[in-house]
Short mmCIF file of C-alpha atoms in Angstrom, two decimals:
data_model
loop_
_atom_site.label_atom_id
_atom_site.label_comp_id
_atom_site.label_asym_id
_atom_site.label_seq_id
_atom_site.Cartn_x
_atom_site.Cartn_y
_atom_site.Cartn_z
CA UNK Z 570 7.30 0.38 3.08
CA UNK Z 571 5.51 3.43 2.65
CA UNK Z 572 2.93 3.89 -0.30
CA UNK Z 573 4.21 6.63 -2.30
CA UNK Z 574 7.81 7.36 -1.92
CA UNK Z 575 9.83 10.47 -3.52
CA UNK Z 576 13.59 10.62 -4.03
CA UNK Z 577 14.54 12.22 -0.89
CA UNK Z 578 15.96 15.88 -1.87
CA UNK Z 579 16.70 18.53 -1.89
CA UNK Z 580 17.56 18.96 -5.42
CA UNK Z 581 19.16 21.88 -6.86
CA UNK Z 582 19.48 22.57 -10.52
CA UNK Z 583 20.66 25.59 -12.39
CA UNK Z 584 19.01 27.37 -14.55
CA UNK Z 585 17.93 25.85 -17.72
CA UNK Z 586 18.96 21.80 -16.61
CA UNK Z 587 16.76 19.30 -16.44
CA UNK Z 588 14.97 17.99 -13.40
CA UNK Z 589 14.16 14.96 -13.10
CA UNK Z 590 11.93 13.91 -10.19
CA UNK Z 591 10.82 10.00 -9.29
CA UNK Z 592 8.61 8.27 -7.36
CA UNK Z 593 7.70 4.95 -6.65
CA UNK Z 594 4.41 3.10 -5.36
CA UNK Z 595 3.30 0.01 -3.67
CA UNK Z 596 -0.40 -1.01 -4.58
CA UNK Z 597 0.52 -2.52 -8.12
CA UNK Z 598 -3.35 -1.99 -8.97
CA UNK Z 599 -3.07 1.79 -8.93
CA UNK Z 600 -4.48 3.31 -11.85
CA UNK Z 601 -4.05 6.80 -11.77
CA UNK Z 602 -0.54 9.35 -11.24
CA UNK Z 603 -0.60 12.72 -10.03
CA UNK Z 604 2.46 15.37 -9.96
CA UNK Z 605 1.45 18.56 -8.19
CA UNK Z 606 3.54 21.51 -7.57
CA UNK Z 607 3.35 23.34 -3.86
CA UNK Z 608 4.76 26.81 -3.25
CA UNK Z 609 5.95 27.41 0.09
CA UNK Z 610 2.98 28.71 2.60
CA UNK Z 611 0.19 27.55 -0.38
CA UNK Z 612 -1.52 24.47 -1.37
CA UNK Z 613 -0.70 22.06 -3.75
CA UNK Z 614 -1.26 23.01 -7.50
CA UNK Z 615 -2.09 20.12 -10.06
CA UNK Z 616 0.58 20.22 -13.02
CA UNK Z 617 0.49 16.90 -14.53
CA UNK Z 618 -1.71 13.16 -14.91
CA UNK Z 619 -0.75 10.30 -16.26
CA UNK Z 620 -2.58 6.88 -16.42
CA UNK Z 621 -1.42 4.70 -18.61
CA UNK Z 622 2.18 3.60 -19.61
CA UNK Z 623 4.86 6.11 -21.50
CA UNK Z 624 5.15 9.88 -21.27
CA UNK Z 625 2.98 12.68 -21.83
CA UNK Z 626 4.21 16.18 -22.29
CA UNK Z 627 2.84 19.38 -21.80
CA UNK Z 628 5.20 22.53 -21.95
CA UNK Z 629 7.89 22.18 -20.09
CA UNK Z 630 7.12 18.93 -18.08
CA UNK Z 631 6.57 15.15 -18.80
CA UNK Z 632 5.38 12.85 -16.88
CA UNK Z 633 6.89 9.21 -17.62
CA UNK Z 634 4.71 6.21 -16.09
CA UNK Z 635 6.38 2.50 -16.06
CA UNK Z 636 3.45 0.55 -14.37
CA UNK Z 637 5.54 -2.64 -14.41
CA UNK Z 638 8.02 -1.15 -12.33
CA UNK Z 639 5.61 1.03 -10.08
CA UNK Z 640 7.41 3.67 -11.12
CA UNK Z 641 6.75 7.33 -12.24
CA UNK Z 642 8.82 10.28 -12.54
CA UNK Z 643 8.38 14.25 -14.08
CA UNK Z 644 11.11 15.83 -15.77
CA UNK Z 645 11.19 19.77 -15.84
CA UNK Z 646 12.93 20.72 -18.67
CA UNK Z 647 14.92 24.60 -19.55
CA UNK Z 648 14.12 25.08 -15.44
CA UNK Z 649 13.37 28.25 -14.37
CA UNK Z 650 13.83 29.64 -10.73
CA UNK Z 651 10.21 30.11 -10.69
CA UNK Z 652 10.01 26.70 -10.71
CA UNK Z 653 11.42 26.08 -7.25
CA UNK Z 654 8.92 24.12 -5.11
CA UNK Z 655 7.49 21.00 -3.40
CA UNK Z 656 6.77 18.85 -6.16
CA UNK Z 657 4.47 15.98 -4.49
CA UNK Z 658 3.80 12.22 -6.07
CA UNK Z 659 -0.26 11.28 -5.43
CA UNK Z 660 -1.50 7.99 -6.50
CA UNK Z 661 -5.18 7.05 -6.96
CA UNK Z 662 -5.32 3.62 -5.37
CA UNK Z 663 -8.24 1.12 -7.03
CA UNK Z 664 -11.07 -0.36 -5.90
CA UNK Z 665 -13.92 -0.28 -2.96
CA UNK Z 666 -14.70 3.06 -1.26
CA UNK Z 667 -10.84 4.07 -1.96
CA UNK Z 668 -11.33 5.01 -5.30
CA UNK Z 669 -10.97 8.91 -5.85
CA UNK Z 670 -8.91 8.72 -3.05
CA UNK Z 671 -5.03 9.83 -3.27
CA UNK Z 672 -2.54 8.69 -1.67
CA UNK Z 673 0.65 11.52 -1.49
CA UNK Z 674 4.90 11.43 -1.17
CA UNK Z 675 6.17 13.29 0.90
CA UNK Z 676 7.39 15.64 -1.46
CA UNK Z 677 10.53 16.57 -2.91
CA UNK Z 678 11.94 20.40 -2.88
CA UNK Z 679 13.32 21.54 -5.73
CA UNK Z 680 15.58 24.59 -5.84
CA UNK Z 681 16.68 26.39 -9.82
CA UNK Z 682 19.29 28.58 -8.88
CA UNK Z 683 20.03 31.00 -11.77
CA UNK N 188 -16.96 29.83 -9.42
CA UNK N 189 -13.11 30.74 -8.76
CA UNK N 190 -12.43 27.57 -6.91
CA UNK N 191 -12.46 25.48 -3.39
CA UNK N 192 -13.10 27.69 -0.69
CA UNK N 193 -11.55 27.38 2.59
CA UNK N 194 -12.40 29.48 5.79
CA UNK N 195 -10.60 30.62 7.96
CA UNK N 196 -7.37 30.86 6.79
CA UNK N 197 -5.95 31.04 9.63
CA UNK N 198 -6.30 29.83 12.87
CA UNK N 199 -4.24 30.20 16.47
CA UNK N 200 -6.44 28.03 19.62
CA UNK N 201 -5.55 27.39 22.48
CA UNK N 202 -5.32 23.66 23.47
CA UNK N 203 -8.31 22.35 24.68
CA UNK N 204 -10.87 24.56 22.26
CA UNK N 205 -12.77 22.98 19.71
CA UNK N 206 -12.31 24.71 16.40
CA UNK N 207 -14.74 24.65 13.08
CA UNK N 208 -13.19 25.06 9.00
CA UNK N 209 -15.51 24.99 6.73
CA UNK N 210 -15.00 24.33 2.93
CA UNK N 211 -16.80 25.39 -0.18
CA UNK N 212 -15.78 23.09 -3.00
CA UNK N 213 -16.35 23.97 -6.38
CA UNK N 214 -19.97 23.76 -7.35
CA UNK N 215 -20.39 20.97 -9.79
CA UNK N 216 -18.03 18.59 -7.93
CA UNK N 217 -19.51 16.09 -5.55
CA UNK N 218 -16.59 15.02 -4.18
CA UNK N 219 -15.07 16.31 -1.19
CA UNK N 220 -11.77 15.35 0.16
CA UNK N 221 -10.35 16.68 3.64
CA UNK N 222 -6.50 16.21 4.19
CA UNK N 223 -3.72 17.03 6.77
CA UNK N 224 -0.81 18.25 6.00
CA UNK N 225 2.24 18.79 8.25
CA UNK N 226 5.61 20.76 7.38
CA UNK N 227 7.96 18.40 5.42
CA UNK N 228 5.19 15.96 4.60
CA UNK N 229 2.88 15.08 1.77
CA UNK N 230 -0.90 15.33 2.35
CA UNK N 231 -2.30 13.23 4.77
CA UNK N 232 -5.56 11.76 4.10
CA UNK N 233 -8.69 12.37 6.76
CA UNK N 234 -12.39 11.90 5.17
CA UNK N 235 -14.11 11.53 1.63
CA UNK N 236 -17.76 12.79 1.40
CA UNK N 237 -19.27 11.89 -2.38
CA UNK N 238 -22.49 14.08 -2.13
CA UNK N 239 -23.46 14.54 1.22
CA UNK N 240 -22.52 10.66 2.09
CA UNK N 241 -18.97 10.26 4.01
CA UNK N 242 -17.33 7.68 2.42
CA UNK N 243 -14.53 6.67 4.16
CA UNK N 244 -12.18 7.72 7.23
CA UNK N 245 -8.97 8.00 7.89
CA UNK N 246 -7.87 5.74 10.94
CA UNK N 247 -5.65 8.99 11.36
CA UNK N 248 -9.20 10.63 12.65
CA UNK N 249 -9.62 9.97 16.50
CA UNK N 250 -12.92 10.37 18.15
CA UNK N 251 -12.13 14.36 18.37
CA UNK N 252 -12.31 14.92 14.64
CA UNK N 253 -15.81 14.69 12.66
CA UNK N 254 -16.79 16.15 9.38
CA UNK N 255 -20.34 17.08 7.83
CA UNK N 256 -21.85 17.96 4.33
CA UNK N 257 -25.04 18.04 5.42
CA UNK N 258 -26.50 19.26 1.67
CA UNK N 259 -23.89 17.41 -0.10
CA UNK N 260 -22.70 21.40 -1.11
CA UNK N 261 -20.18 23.26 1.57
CA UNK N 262 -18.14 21.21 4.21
CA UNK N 263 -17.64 21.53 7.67
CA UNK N 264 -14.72 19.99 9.69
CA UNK N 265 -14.83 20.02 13.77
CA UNK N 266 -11.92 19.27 16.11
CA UNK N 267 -12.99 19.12 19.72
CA UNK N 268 -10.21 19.49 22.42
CA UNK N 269 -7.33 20.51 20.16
CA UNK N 270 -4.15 19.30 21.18
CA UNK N 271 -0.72 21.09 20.41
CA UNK N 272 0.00 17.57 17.87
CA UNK N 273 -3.43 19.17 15.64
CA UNK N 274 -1.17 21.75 14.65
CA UNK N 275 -1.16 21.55 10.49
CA UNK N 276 -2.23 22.51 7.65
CA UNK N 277 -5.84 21.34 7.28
CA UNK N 278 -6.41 20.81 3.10
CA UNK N 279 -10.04 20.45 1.35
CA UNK N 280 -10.30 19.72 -2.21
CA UNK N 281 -12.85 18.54 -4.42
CA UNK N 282 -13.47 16.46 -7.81
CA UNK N 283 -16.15 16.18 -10.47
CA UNK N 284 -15.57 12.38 -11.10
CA UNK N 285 -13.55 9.56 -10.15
CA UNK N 286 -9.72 9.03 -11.35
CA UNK N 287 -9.27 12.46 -11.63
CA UNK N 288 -6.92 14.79 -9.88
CA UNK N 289 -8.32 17.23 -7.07
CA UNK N 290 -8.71 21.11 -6.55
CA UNK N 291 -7.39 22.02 -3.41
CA UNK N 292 -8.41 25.11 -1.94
CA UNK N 293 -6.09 27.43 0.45
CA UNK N 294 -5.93 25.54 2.93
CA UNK N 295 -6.62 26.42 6.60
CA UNK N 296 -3.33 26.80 8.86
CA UNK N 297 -4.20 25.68 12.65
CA UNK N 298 -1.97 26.43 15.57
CA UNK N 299 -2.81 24.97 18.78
CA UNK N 300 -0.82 26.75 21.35
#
């Protein structure tokens, strides 16, 4: 079983849908969740945290966080084509020297076709 | 300060050269992450220096790889005898504190031919 894991993609939206993005994690003492966005050719861009249970919005996105179910997910709502990327999962596993440490998905592409 | 600072960009070896990347992070962060990243897959974890202390390695890292922050400031990270599979995207990002997210910089592009 692999750490982080992503629903696989891609996934293609039209304009102005909702995307909805999930991941799932394996070291239930993980404390910390992590959505960054990665444009092809560049490196990946923070977007959204999240560390304790429920949502949290900013703009366009939420991150939802369901620590009992070592799950978390970020929903892109009104999408825009400029939001077509590699959206990537990182979770900051607890304790010893692998705190601050995070632990990525593999990604999940997103295409907003207009 | 505009951000982490990787150099070179790019990079095109050919197998059997050691290569050097160095990394500027931003200046009030002490930590200092290095990552790998290959096409199609999430960052890769490689070292962690908090200051000028490394931390912890990746069992990813064979005896070919080492990293340095000698002044606990800019980061250095050495492959010796490159090998076509060292062909990635080499990532360094940096923090201010623990449990938050990371800066990455640009990233240095390797290709081992």
């Amino acid at each position: 079983q692999k750490e982080v894991e992503q629903n696989s993609g891609p996934l293609s939206v039209p304009e102005g849908a909702i995307a909805s993005l999930n991941c799932t994690y394996s070291d239930r003492g993980s404390q910390s969740f992590f959505w960054y966005r990665q444009y092809s050719g560049k490196s990946p861009e923070l977007i959204m945290s999240i560390y304790s249970n429920g949502d949290k919005e900013d703009g366009r996105f939420t991150a939802q966080l369901n620590k009992a179910s070592q799950y978390v997910s970020l929903l892109i709502r009104d999408s825009q084509p400029s939001d077509s990327a590699t959206y990537l999962c990182a979770v900051l596993r607890a304790g010893g020297t692998s705190y601050g440490k995070l632990t990525f998905g593999q990604g999940t592409i997103l295409t907003v076709h207009p | 300060d505009t951000g982490v600072s990787q150099d070179p960009r790019h990079k095109i070896t050919k197998r059997g050269q050691n290569v050097t990347f160095r990394c500027d992070p931003i200046s009030e962060h002490n930590r200092l992450y290095w990552y790998r990243q290959t096409l199609g897959q999430g960052p890769e974890f490689l070292t962690y220096f908090q200051n000028e202390a490394q931390l912890e390695k990746s069992r990813l890292l064979s005896d070919r790889f080492s990293a340095e922050r000698p002044k606990g400031s800019f980061s250095t990270l050495e492959i010796q005898r490159t090998e076509q599979g060292d062909s990635a995207m080499y990532l360094c990002a940096s923090s201010f504190e623990q449990g938050v997210g990371y800066t990455f910089g640009s990233g240095t592009r390797l290709t081992v031919v």
